[in-house]
Amino acid sequence: MIPAAPGAGPGAGALPTGTGHAPCHHGELLQGVFLDGDGRRCAGLVTLPMAGPGSSAEFVRRPGTEPGALTVTPADRTKAARAAALAVAECAERTGQPPCGGELRLTGDIPVGLGMGSSTSDVIATVRAVADSYRLRLTPGAVARLAVRAEQACDPLMLDGRPVLFAQREGRVLEVLGPALPPLAVVGCTLGRGAPVDTLSLPAYEPADSDVRAWERLRTRLRRALATGDVHLLGQVATASARRGQEVLAHPEFDALAVIARRVGAAGVQIAHSGAVAGVLFDPATPGLRHRVRSCLRALDSHGIPATRIFTTFTTTKELLHGRKGLDGLDGPGSLSGLDGAGGLDGPAHRGGDRQAGPRTPRRPARLPAL
């Protein structure tokens, strides 16, 4: 627990109010069952971070009211409501105050049901807002623990963006794989016509020892890819993980997506293992990247796979150009203009407003598939 900065509190006589924010991700680079430091099996994942969309929360605390007197807007954010109650209890105990009720308001622009961590983002933003109303800043470990209690499993959105193998059902880091991902350019799309994945209907799956060994080999290769900045090795790992995920998800377009990636010279593909979002991964240093991305967009369209977003994992031109040339005509941080109406990197794949990546589905509890 770290005290918030002085002066961050509300004005005199005002109800204690706090705010919080959390990002989303673009599915996983790796997901499976791994061994922890004690040799115990743990479901784990490595997410692909994506800047831009996120969830924001405002919590108005009402001291003296009953702890159950919590209201949430929108009213269907049940996991966020549980997170608010848990965070109030935690923060009240830390500050020696009685638990109370309050009002939580959530806003955000994360597409729902595609496996981009929308529910975890809501939960983390909520926990941070509640803590802020108490003038506390909870550690990532404490936020993760509350998030798992609120939704049974969570994504590592409370961390600092370093690539980690994260035990989503336990809210703990199994391994920090490196300081950062190598620069990637990603053409996002949706599979299964963008329909949300009903993870409750997925068949139960108990991995064999050979499966765990295969995932551990992918873990080793990903660690090496990050240590050496090898985008193509990273792409191979992500593709292998995505292909294993098809044993459960069975997206009908996956084979076509993998073929498109090979034909346009991409490093590989990645998917959300609990949703419909997917991405074609490019090394920004690849010659002719602009042409390759255009070809990818045309191929996706010809196969009826909706392109949604083109983005990068780097944020500054300096980071890109430091030994990694390849984006001729870079217009700014992470941008790539002139892609035949595709927008720039870090922007919607089609002009005409901030179109969501998937259908406008109502918020619902998002569960990761059983592994």
Tab-separated table of C-alpha atoms in Angstrom:
chain	number	residue	atom	x	y	z
A	1	MET	CA	0.000	0.000	0.000
A	2	ILE	CA	1.359	3.411	-1.010
A	3	PRO	CA	-0.349	6.571	0.301
A	4	ALA	CA	-1.665	8.818	-2.423
A	5	ALA	CA	-0.073	12.176	-3.056
A	6	PRO	CA	-1.084	14.962	-0.652
A	7	GLY	CA	-3.761	17.261	-1.961
A	8	ALA	CA	-5.422	14.543	-4.025
A	9	GLY	CA	-8.511	14.444	-1.823
A	10	PRO	CA	-11.878	16.084	-2.437
A	11	GLY	CA	-12.671	19.607	-1.335
A	12	ALA	CA	-13.794	20.403	2.167
A	13	GLY	CA	-17.275	19.078	2.892
A	14	ALA	CA	-17.451	17.023	-0.285
A	15	LEU	CA	-18.107	13.299	-0.287
A	16	PRO	CA	-14.891	11.299	-0.668
A	17	THR	CA	-14.482	10.580	-4.374
A	18	GLY	CA	-11.895	8.557	-6.247
A	19	THR	CA	-11.088	7.735	-9.838
A	20	GLY	CA	-9.314	4.847	-11.523
A	21	HIS	CA	-8.404	3.652	-14.983
A	22	ALA	CA	-7.238	0.394	-16.548
A	23	PRO	CA	-6.212	-0.558	-20.101
A	24	CYS	CA	-7.208	-3.547	-22.211
A	25	HIS	CA	-5.205	-6.075	-24.252
A	26	HIS	CA	-5.478	-7.754	-27.652
A	27	GLY	CA	-5.751	-11.367	-26.628
A	28	GLU	CA	-2.809	-13.612	-25.882
A	29	LEU	CA	0.600	-14.422	-27.291
A	30	LEU	CA	0.724	-17.604	-25.250
A	31	GLN	CA	-1.796	-19.451	-23.111
A	32	GLY	CA	-1.731	-22.908	-21.612
A	33	VAL	CA	-0.835	-24.853	-18.491
A	34	PHE	CA	2.629	-24.405	-17.035
A	35	LEU	CA	4.670	-25.440	-14.014
A	36	ASP	CA	5.296	-22.974	-11.218
A	37	GLY	CA	8.443	-22.815	-9.105
A	38	ASP	CA	7.225	-25.755	-7.006
A	39	GLY	CA	6.483	-27.901	-10.055
A	40	ARG	CA	2.720	-27.447	-9.652
A	41	ARG	CA	0.494	-27.070	-12.712
A	42	CYS	CA	-0.948	-23.585	-13.242
A	43	ALA	CA	-3.076	-22.140	-16.009
A	44	GLY	CA	-1.134	-19.185	-17.363
A	45	LEU	CA	-1.076	-16.630	-20.145
A	46	VAL	CA	0.978	-13.879	-21.768
A	47	THR	CA	-1.177	-11.057	-23.109
A	48	LEU	CA	-0.514	-8.709	-26.034
A	49	PRO	CA	-0.857	-5.154	-24.661
A	50	MET	CA	-2.705	-2.541	-26.682
A	51	ALA	CA	-2.760	1.169	-25.937
A	52	GLY	CA	-5.958	3.131	-26.447
A	53	PRO	CA	-9.205	1.572	-25.260
A	54	GLY	CA	-9.742	1.221	-21.536
A	55	SER	CA	-12.153	1.459	-18.621
A	56	SER	CA	-12.500	4.447	-16.284
A	57	ALA	CA	-14.264	4.438	-12.930
A	58	GLU	CA	-15.454	7.058	-10.481
A	59	PHE	CA	-16.426	6.025	-6.971
A	60	VAL	CA	-18.271	8.346	-4.580
A	61	ARG	CA	-18.004	6.975	-1.065
A	62	ARG	CA	-20.834	7.599	1.399
A	63	PRO	CA	-19.540	7.195	4.958
A	64	GLY	CA	-22.200	6.116	7.449
A	65	THR	CA	-24.248	4.078	4.958
A	66	GLU	CA	-24.580	0.303	4.945
A	67	PRO	CA	-21.795	-1.581	3.093
A	68	GLY	CA	-24.365	-3.192	0.809
A	69	ALA	CA	-25.720	0.180	-0.316
A	70	LEU	CA	-23.663	0.195	-3.512
A	71	THR	CA	-25.048	1.344	-6.839
A	72	VAL	CA	-23.342	0.766	-10.183
A	73	THR	CA	-23.856	2.491	-13.524
A	74	PRO	CA	-24.304	0.718	-15.906
A	75	ALA	CA	-26.255	-1.667	-13.699
A	76	ASP	CA	-25.132	-4.834	-15.512
A	77	ARG	CA	-21.488	-4.562	-14.395
A	78	THR	CA	-21.893	-7.258	-11.753
A	79	LYS	CA	-18.211	-8.117	-11.474
A	80	ALA	CA	-17.305	-4.481	-10.972
A	81	ALA	CA	-19.968	-4.275	-8.263
A	82	ARG	CA	-18.386	-7.223	-6.455
A	83	ALA	CA	-14.967	-5.639	-6.867
A	84	ALA	CA	-16.235	-2.375	-5.354
A	85	ALA	CA	-17.603	-4.162	-2.283
A	86	LEU	CA	-14.381	-6.126	-1.825
A	87	ALA	CA	-12.228	-3.026	-2.281
A	88	VAL	CA	-14.304	-1.034	0.209
A	89	ALA	CA	-13.856	-3.775	2.801
A	90	GLU	CA	-10.105	-3.919	2.133
A	91	CYS	CA	-9.538	-0.176	2.225
A	92	ALA	CA	-11.788	0.369	5.247
A	93	GLU	CA	-9.778	-2.206	7.198
A	94	ARG	CA	-6.484	-0.624	6.150
A	95	THR	CA	-7.614	2.829	7.258
A	96	GLY	CA	-9.480	1.738	10.400
A	97	GLN	CA	-12.860	2.952	9.141
A	98	PRO	CA	-16.170	1.095	9.000
A	99	PRO	CA	-17.162	-0.204	5.547
A	100	CYS	CA	-19.830	1.852	3.793
A	101	GLY	CA	-21.757	2.179	0.549
A	102	GLY	CA	-21.336	4.446	-2.416
A	103	GLU	CA	-21.913	5.034	-6.105
A	104	LEU	CA	-19.747	3.594	-8.874
A	105	ARG	CA	-19.876	4.920	-12.425
A	106	LEU	CA	-18.018	3.137	-15.233
A	107	THR	CA	-17.196	4.408	-18.708
A	108	GLY	CA	-15.062	2.882	-21.413
A	109	ASP	CA	-14.617	1.965	-25.038
A	110	ILE	CA	-13.381	-1.643	-24.941
A	111	PRO	CA	-15.265	-3.936	-27.343
A	112	VAL	CA	-17.118	-6.511	-25.268
A	113	GLY	CA	-17.057	-10.272	-25.721
A	114	LEU	CA	-13.958	-10.418	-27.925
A	115	GLY	CA	-11.448	-11.520	-25.296
A	116	MET	CA	-9.793	-8.126	-24.801
A	117	GLY	CA	-10.080	-8.054	-21.015
A	118	SER	CA	-13.080	-5.721	-20.777
A	119	SER	CA	-14.347	-7.206	-17.526
A	120	THR	CA	-10.916	-7.223	-15.885
A	121	SER	CA	-10.398	-3.635	-17.007
A	122	ASP	CA	-13.698	-2.658	-15.337
A	123	VAL	CA	-12.711	-4.487	-12.155
A	124	ILE	CA	-9.231	-2.965	-11.917
A	125	ALA	CA	-10.489	0.552	-12.649
A	126	THR	CA	-13.085	0.037	-9.922
A	127	VAL	CA	-10.579	-1.171	-7.327
A	128	ARG	CA	-8.317	1.770	-8.099
A	129	ALA	CA	-11.205	4.241	-7.833
A	130	VAL	CA	-12.315	2.859	-4.468
A	131	ALA	CA	-8.743	2.949	-3.151
A	132	ASP	CA	-8.365	6.514	-4.420
A	133	SER	CA	-11.485	7.533	-2.494
A	134	TYR	CA	-9.648	6.353	0.645
A	135	ARG	CA	-6.469	8.177	-0.484
A	136	LEU	CA	-4.705	4.820	-0.897
A	137	ARG	CA	-2.839	3.278	-3.784
A	138	LEU	CA	-2.890	-0.506	-3.643
A	139	THR	CA	0.023	-2.555	-4.897
A	140	PRO	CA	-0.453	-4.573	-8.118
A	141	GLY	CA	-0.452	-7.753	-6.047
A	142	ALA	CA	-3.284	-6.495	-3.848
A	143	VAL	CA	-5.273	-5.374	-6.908
A	144	ALA	CA	-4.756	-8.772	-8.549
A	145	ARG	CA	-5.934	-10.587	-5.425
A	146	LEU	CA	-9.137	-8.530	-5.293
A	147	ALA	CA	-9.705	-8.956	-9.045
A	148	VAL	CA	-9.510	-12.747	-8.812
A	149	ARG	CA	-11.952	-12.728	-5.894
A	150	ALA	CA	-14.337	-10.576	-7.933
A	151	GLU	CA	-14.265	-12.571	-11.172
A	152	GLN	CA	-12.552	-15.918	-10.466
A	153	ALA	CA	-9.840	-15.183	-13.047
A	154	CYS	CA	-8.258	-11.983	-14.313
A	155	ASP	CA	-5.806	-10.647	-16.853
A	156	PRO	CA	-2.524	-8.941	-15.818
A	157	LEU	CA	-3.748	-5.432	-16.631
A	158	MET	CA	-2.769	-4.172	-13.175
A	159	LEU	CA	0.925	-4.624	-13.986
A	160	ASP	CA	3.332	-2.244	-15.704
A	161	GLY	CA	3.164	-3.723	-19.192
A	162	ARG	CA	6.242	-5.924	-18.980
A	163	PRO	CA	5.666	-9.317	-20.630
A	164	VAL	CA	4.863	-11.786	-17.874
A	165	LEU	CA	3.544	-15.311	-17.651
A	166	PHE	CA	0.541	-14.708	-15.408
A	167	ALA	CA	-1.496	-17.290	-13.498
A	168	GLN	CA	-4.908	-15.816	-14.237
A	169	ARG	CA	-6.841	-17.923	-11.738
A	170	GLU	CA	-4.485	-17.129	-8.879
A	171	GLY	CA	-3.575	-13.531	-9.698
A	172	ARG	CA	0.169	-14.037	-9.526
A	173	VAL	CA	3.157	-13.746	-11.833
A	174	LEU	CA	4.797	-17.058	-12.683
A	175	GLU	CA	7.678	-15.428	-14.545
A	176	VAL	CA	8.762	-12.036	-15.816
A	177	LEU	CA	9.819	-12.996	-19.334
A	178	GLY	CA	11.690	-9.807	-20.193
A	179	PRO	CA	11.716	-6.024	-19.859
A	180	ALA	CA	9.527	-5.396	-22.925
A	181	LEU	CA	8.132	-6.918	-26.076
A	182	PRO	CA	10.101	-6.268	-29.245
A	183	PRO	CA	8.428	-3.740	-31.570
A	184	LEU	CA	5.445	-5.283	-33.368
A	185	ALA	CA	2.974	-4.000	-35.915
A	186	VAL	CA	-0.371	-5.772	-35.577
A	187	VAL	CA	-3.284	-6.007	-37.982
A	188	GLY	CA	-6.244	-6.803	-35.748
A	189	CYS	CA	-9.303	-8.719	-36.909
A	190	THR	CA	-12.143	-10.844	-35.563
A	191	LEU	CA	-12.917	-14.506	-36.132
A	192	GLY	CA	-16.234	-16.307	-35.840
A	193	ARG	CA	-18.027	-13.234	-37.260
A	194	GLY	CA	-17.059	-11.406	-34.081
A	195	ALA	CA	-19.505	-13.397	-31.968
A	196	PRO	CA	-18.664	-13.590	-28.253
A	197	VAL	CA	-17.240	-16.925	-27.144
A	198	ASP	CA	-19.465	-18.732	-24.641
A	199	THR	CA	-16.653	-20.145	-22.548
A	200	LEU	CA	-19.111	-22.015	-20.317
A	201	SER	CA	-20.095	-24.159	-23.296
A	202	LEU	CA	-16.524	-25.107	-24.178
A	203	PRO	CA	-15.637	-28.739	-23.511
A	204	ALA	CA	-13.743	-29.530	-20.340
A	205	TYR	CA	-10.091	-30.183	-21.072
A	206	GLU	CA	-7.563	-31.894	-18.833
A	207	PRO	CA	-4.122	-31.543	-20.408
A	208	ALA	CA	-1.821	-34.529	-20.539
A	209	ASP	CA	1.777	-34.369	-19.364
A	210	SER	CA	2.821	-34.128	-23.020
A	211	ASP	CA	0.655	-31.001	-23.395
A	212	VAL	CA	2.302	-29.342	-20.410
A	213	ARG	CA	5.745	-30.188	-21.807
A	214	ALA	CA	4.748	-28.632	-25.133
A	215	TRP	CA	3.590	-25.430	-23.409
A	216	GLU	CA	6.797	-25.309	-21.392
A	217	ARG	CA	8.803	-25.533	-24.627
A	218	LEU	CA	6.812	-22.595	-26.005
A	219	ARG	CA	7.512	-20.702	-22.782
A	220	THR	CA	11.248	-21.291	-23.235
A	221	ARG	CA	11.122	-20.151	-26.860
A	222	LEU	CA	9.162	-17.034	-25.958
A	223	ARG	CA	11.671	-16.171	-23.256
A	224	ARG	CA	14.439	-16.484	-25.849
A	225	ALA	CA	12.497	-14.399	-28.376
A	226	LEU	CA	12.146	-11.562	-25.872
A	227	ALA	CA	15.770	-11.769	-24.757
A	228	THR	CA	17.012	-11.483	-28.354
A	229	GLY	CA	14.268	-9.252	-29.803
A	230	ASP	CA	13.447	-11.986	-32.319
A	231	VAL	CA	10.010	-11.027	-33.696
A	232	HIS	CA	9.821	-14.050	-35.971
A	233	LEU	CA	10.470	-16.480	-33.118
A	234	LEU	CA	7.835	-14.647	-31.077
A	235	GLY	CA	5.435	-15.018	-34.018
A	236	GLN	CA	6.127	-18.743	-34.221
A	237	VAL	CA	5.331	-19.139	-30.523
A	238	ALA	CA	2.120	-17.110	-30.816
A	239	THR	CA	1.020	-19.092	-33.882
A	240	ALA	CA	1.696	-22.411	-32.180
A	241	SER	CA	-0.232	-21.304	-29.102
A	242	ALA	CA	-3.117	-20.064	-31.260
A	243	ARG	CA	-3.198	-23.340	-33.186
A	244	ARG	CA	-3.357	-25.332	-29.955
A	245	GLY	CA	-6.204	-23.076	-28.865
A	246	GLN	CA	-8.192	-24.126	-31.926
A	247	GLU	CA	-8.539	-27.589	-30.399
A	248	VAL	CA	-11.071	-25.913	-28.099
A	249	LEU	CA	-12.207	-22.782	-29.958
A	250	ALA	CA	-12.324	-24.217	-33.509
A	251	HIS	CA	-12.600	-20.890	-35.341
A	252	PRO	CA	-13.508	-21.790	-38.943
A	253	GLU	CA	-11.362	-18.960	-40.366
A	254	PHE	CA	-8.187	-19.763	-38.434
A	255	ASP	CA	-6.477	-21.803	-41.149
A	256	ALA	CA	-7.159	-19.051	-43.702
A	257	LEU	CA	-5.731	-16.477	-41.261
A	258	ALA	CA	-2.545	-18.512	-40.836
A	259	VAL	CA	-2.178	-18.883	-44.614
A	260	ILE	CA	-2.654	-15.130	-45.129
A	261	ALA	CA	0.051	-14.419	-42.549
A	262	ARG	CA	2.514	-16.672	-44.352
A	263	ARG	CA	1.729	-15.232	-47.788
A	264	VAL	CA	2.234	-11.610	-46.727
A	265	GLY	CA	5.450	-12.337	-44.848
A	266	ALA	CA	4.100	-11.781	-41.351
A	267	ALA	CA	5.866	-13.154	-38.299
A	268	GLY	CA	2.772	-15.068	-37.208
A	269	VAL	CA	-0.689	-14.768	-35.731
A	270	GLN	CA	-2.167	-14.455	-32.253
A	271	ILE	CA	-5.668	-14.897	-30.878
A	272	ALA	CA	-7.726	-14.317	-27.776
A	273	HIS	CA	-8.152	-17.735	-26.227
A	274	SER	CA	-11.412	-16.620	-24.612
A	275	GLY	CA	-12.835	-14.517	-27.438
A	276	ALA	CA	-12.917	-13.731	-31.136
A	277	VAL	CA	-10.175	-11.128	-31.529
A	278	ALA	CA	-7.052	-12.098	-33.477
A	279	GLY	CA	-4.010	-10.375	-34.940
A	280	VAL	CA	-1.469	-10.751	-37.720
A	281	LEU	CA	1.983	-9.916	-36.321
A	282	PHE	CA	4.594	-8.055	-38.369
A	283	ASP	CA	8.193	-7.104	-37.672
A	284	PRO	CA	8.326	-3.329	-38.352
A	285	ALA	CA	11.841	-3.846	-39.772
A	286	THR	CA	10.496	-6.080	-42.567
A	287	PRO	CA	11.154	-4.511	-45.985
A	288	GLY	CA	8.018	-3.312	-47.733
A	289	LEU	CA	5.928	-3.325	-44.578
A	290	ARG	CA	3.419	-0.843	-45.980
A	291	HIS	CA	2.748	-3.082	-48.987
A	292	ARG	CA	2.549	-6.197	-46.806
A	293	VAL	CA	-0.027	-4.595	-44.514
A	294	ARG	CA	-2.111	-3.491	-47.497
A	295	SER	CA	-1.938	-7.019	-48.915
A	296	CYS	CA	-2.962	-8.431	-45.554
A	297	LEU	CA	-6.004	-6.149	-45.366
A	298	ARG	CA	-7.089	-7.114	-48.903
A	299	ALA	CA	-6.646	-10.828	-48.151
A	300	LEU	CA	-8.609	-10.586	-44.922
A	301	ASP	CA	-11.420	-8.849	-46.772
A	302	SER	CA	-11.470	-11.461	-49.533
A	303	HIS	CA	-11.846	-14.213	-46.916
A	304	GLY	CA	-14.617	-12.392	-45.050
A	305	ILE	CA	-12.451	-11.746	-41.982
A	306	PRO	CA	-13.209	-8.221	-40.686
A	307	ALA	CA	-10.142	-6.097	-40.025
A	308	THR	CA	-10.631	-4.014	-36.891
A	309	ARG	CA	-7.512	-2.133	-35.893
A	310	ILE	CA	-3.879	-1.612	-36.845
A	311	PHE	CA	-1.598	-0.847	-33.917
A	312	THR	CA	1.945	-1.154	-32.642
A	313	THR	CA	3.592	-2.202	-29.405
A	314	PHE	CA	5.989	0.754	-29.472
A	315	THR	CA	5.118	4.326	-28.602
A	316	THR	CA	7.881	6.529	-29.943
A	317	THR	CA	9.697	6.923	-33.211
A	318	LYS	CA	12.999	6.822	-31.329
A	319	GLU	CA	12.171	3.343	-30.039
A	320	LEU	CA	11.357	2.193	-33.558
A	321	LEU	CA	14.286	3.829	-35.340
A	322	HIS	CA	16.926	2.696	-32.856
A	323	GLY	CA	18.291	-0.036	-35.072
A	324	ARG	CA	14.847	-1.035	-36.383
A	325	LYS	CA	14.148	0.883	-39.591
A	326	GLY	CA	11.363	-0.196	-41.897
A	327	LEU	CA	8.378	2.134	-41.605
A	328	ASP	CA	9.128	4.634	-44.363
A	329	GLY	CA	7.008	7.767	-44.025
A	330	LEU	CA	6.342	7.356	-40.308
A	331	ASP	CA	4.083	10.291	-39.490
A	332	GLY	CA	4.303	10.231	-35.727
A	333	PRO	CA	4.419	7.876	-32.754
A	334	GLY	CA	3.232	4.518	-34.007
A	335	SER	CA	1.451	5.876	-37.082
A	336	LEU	CA	1.326	4.525	-40.616
A	337	SER	CA	-0.711	6.656	-42.974
A	338	GLY	CA	-2.032	6.038	-46.452
A	339	LEU	CA	-3.075	2.408	-46.153
A	340	ASP	CA	-5.881	2.609	-48.700
A	341	GLY	CA	-8.469	3.800	-46.209
A	342	ALA	CA	-7.218	1.496	-43.513
A	343	GLY	CA	-6.248	4.337	-41.196
A	344	GLY	CA	-2.899	4.507	-39.462
A	345	LEU	CA	-1.242	2.249	-36.992
A	346	ASP	CA	-2.870	2.733	-33.609
A	347	GLY	CA	-6.151	3.628	-35.324
A	348	PRO	CA	-9.375	2.022	-36.544
A	349	ALA	CA	-9.005	-0.178	-39.590
A	350	HIS	CA	-11.794	1.708	-41.362
A	351	ARG	CA	-12.353	5.435	-41.412
A	352	GLY	CA	-15.586	7.045	-40.323
A	353	GLY	CA	-15.509	7.060	-36.542
A	354	ASP	CA	-14.476	4.834	-33.698
A	355	ARG	CA	-16.189	1.672	-34.790
A	356	GLN	CA	-16.113	-1.111	-32.245
A	357	ALA	CA	-14.236	-4.267	-33.104
A	358	GLY	CA	-17.216	-6.469	-32.479
A	359	PRO	CA	-20.972	-6.313	-32.218
A	360	ARG	CA	-22.421	-4.041	-29.548
A	361	THR	CA	-23.137	-6.763	-27.060
A	362	PRO	CA	-24.250	-6.018	-23.492
A	363	ARG	CA	-21.707	-6.380	-20.742
A	364	ARG	CA	-21.622	-9.893	-19.397
A	365	PRO	CA	-19.312	-11.792	-17.073
A	366	ALA	CA	-16.340	-12.955	-19.176
A	367	ARG	CA	-14.786	-16.264	-18.155
A	368	LEU	CA	-11.578	-17.762	-19.428
A	369	PRO	CA	-11.901	-21.249	-20.900
A	370	ALA	CA	-11.089	-24.258	-18.781
A	371	LEU	CA	-7.668	-25.623	-19.599
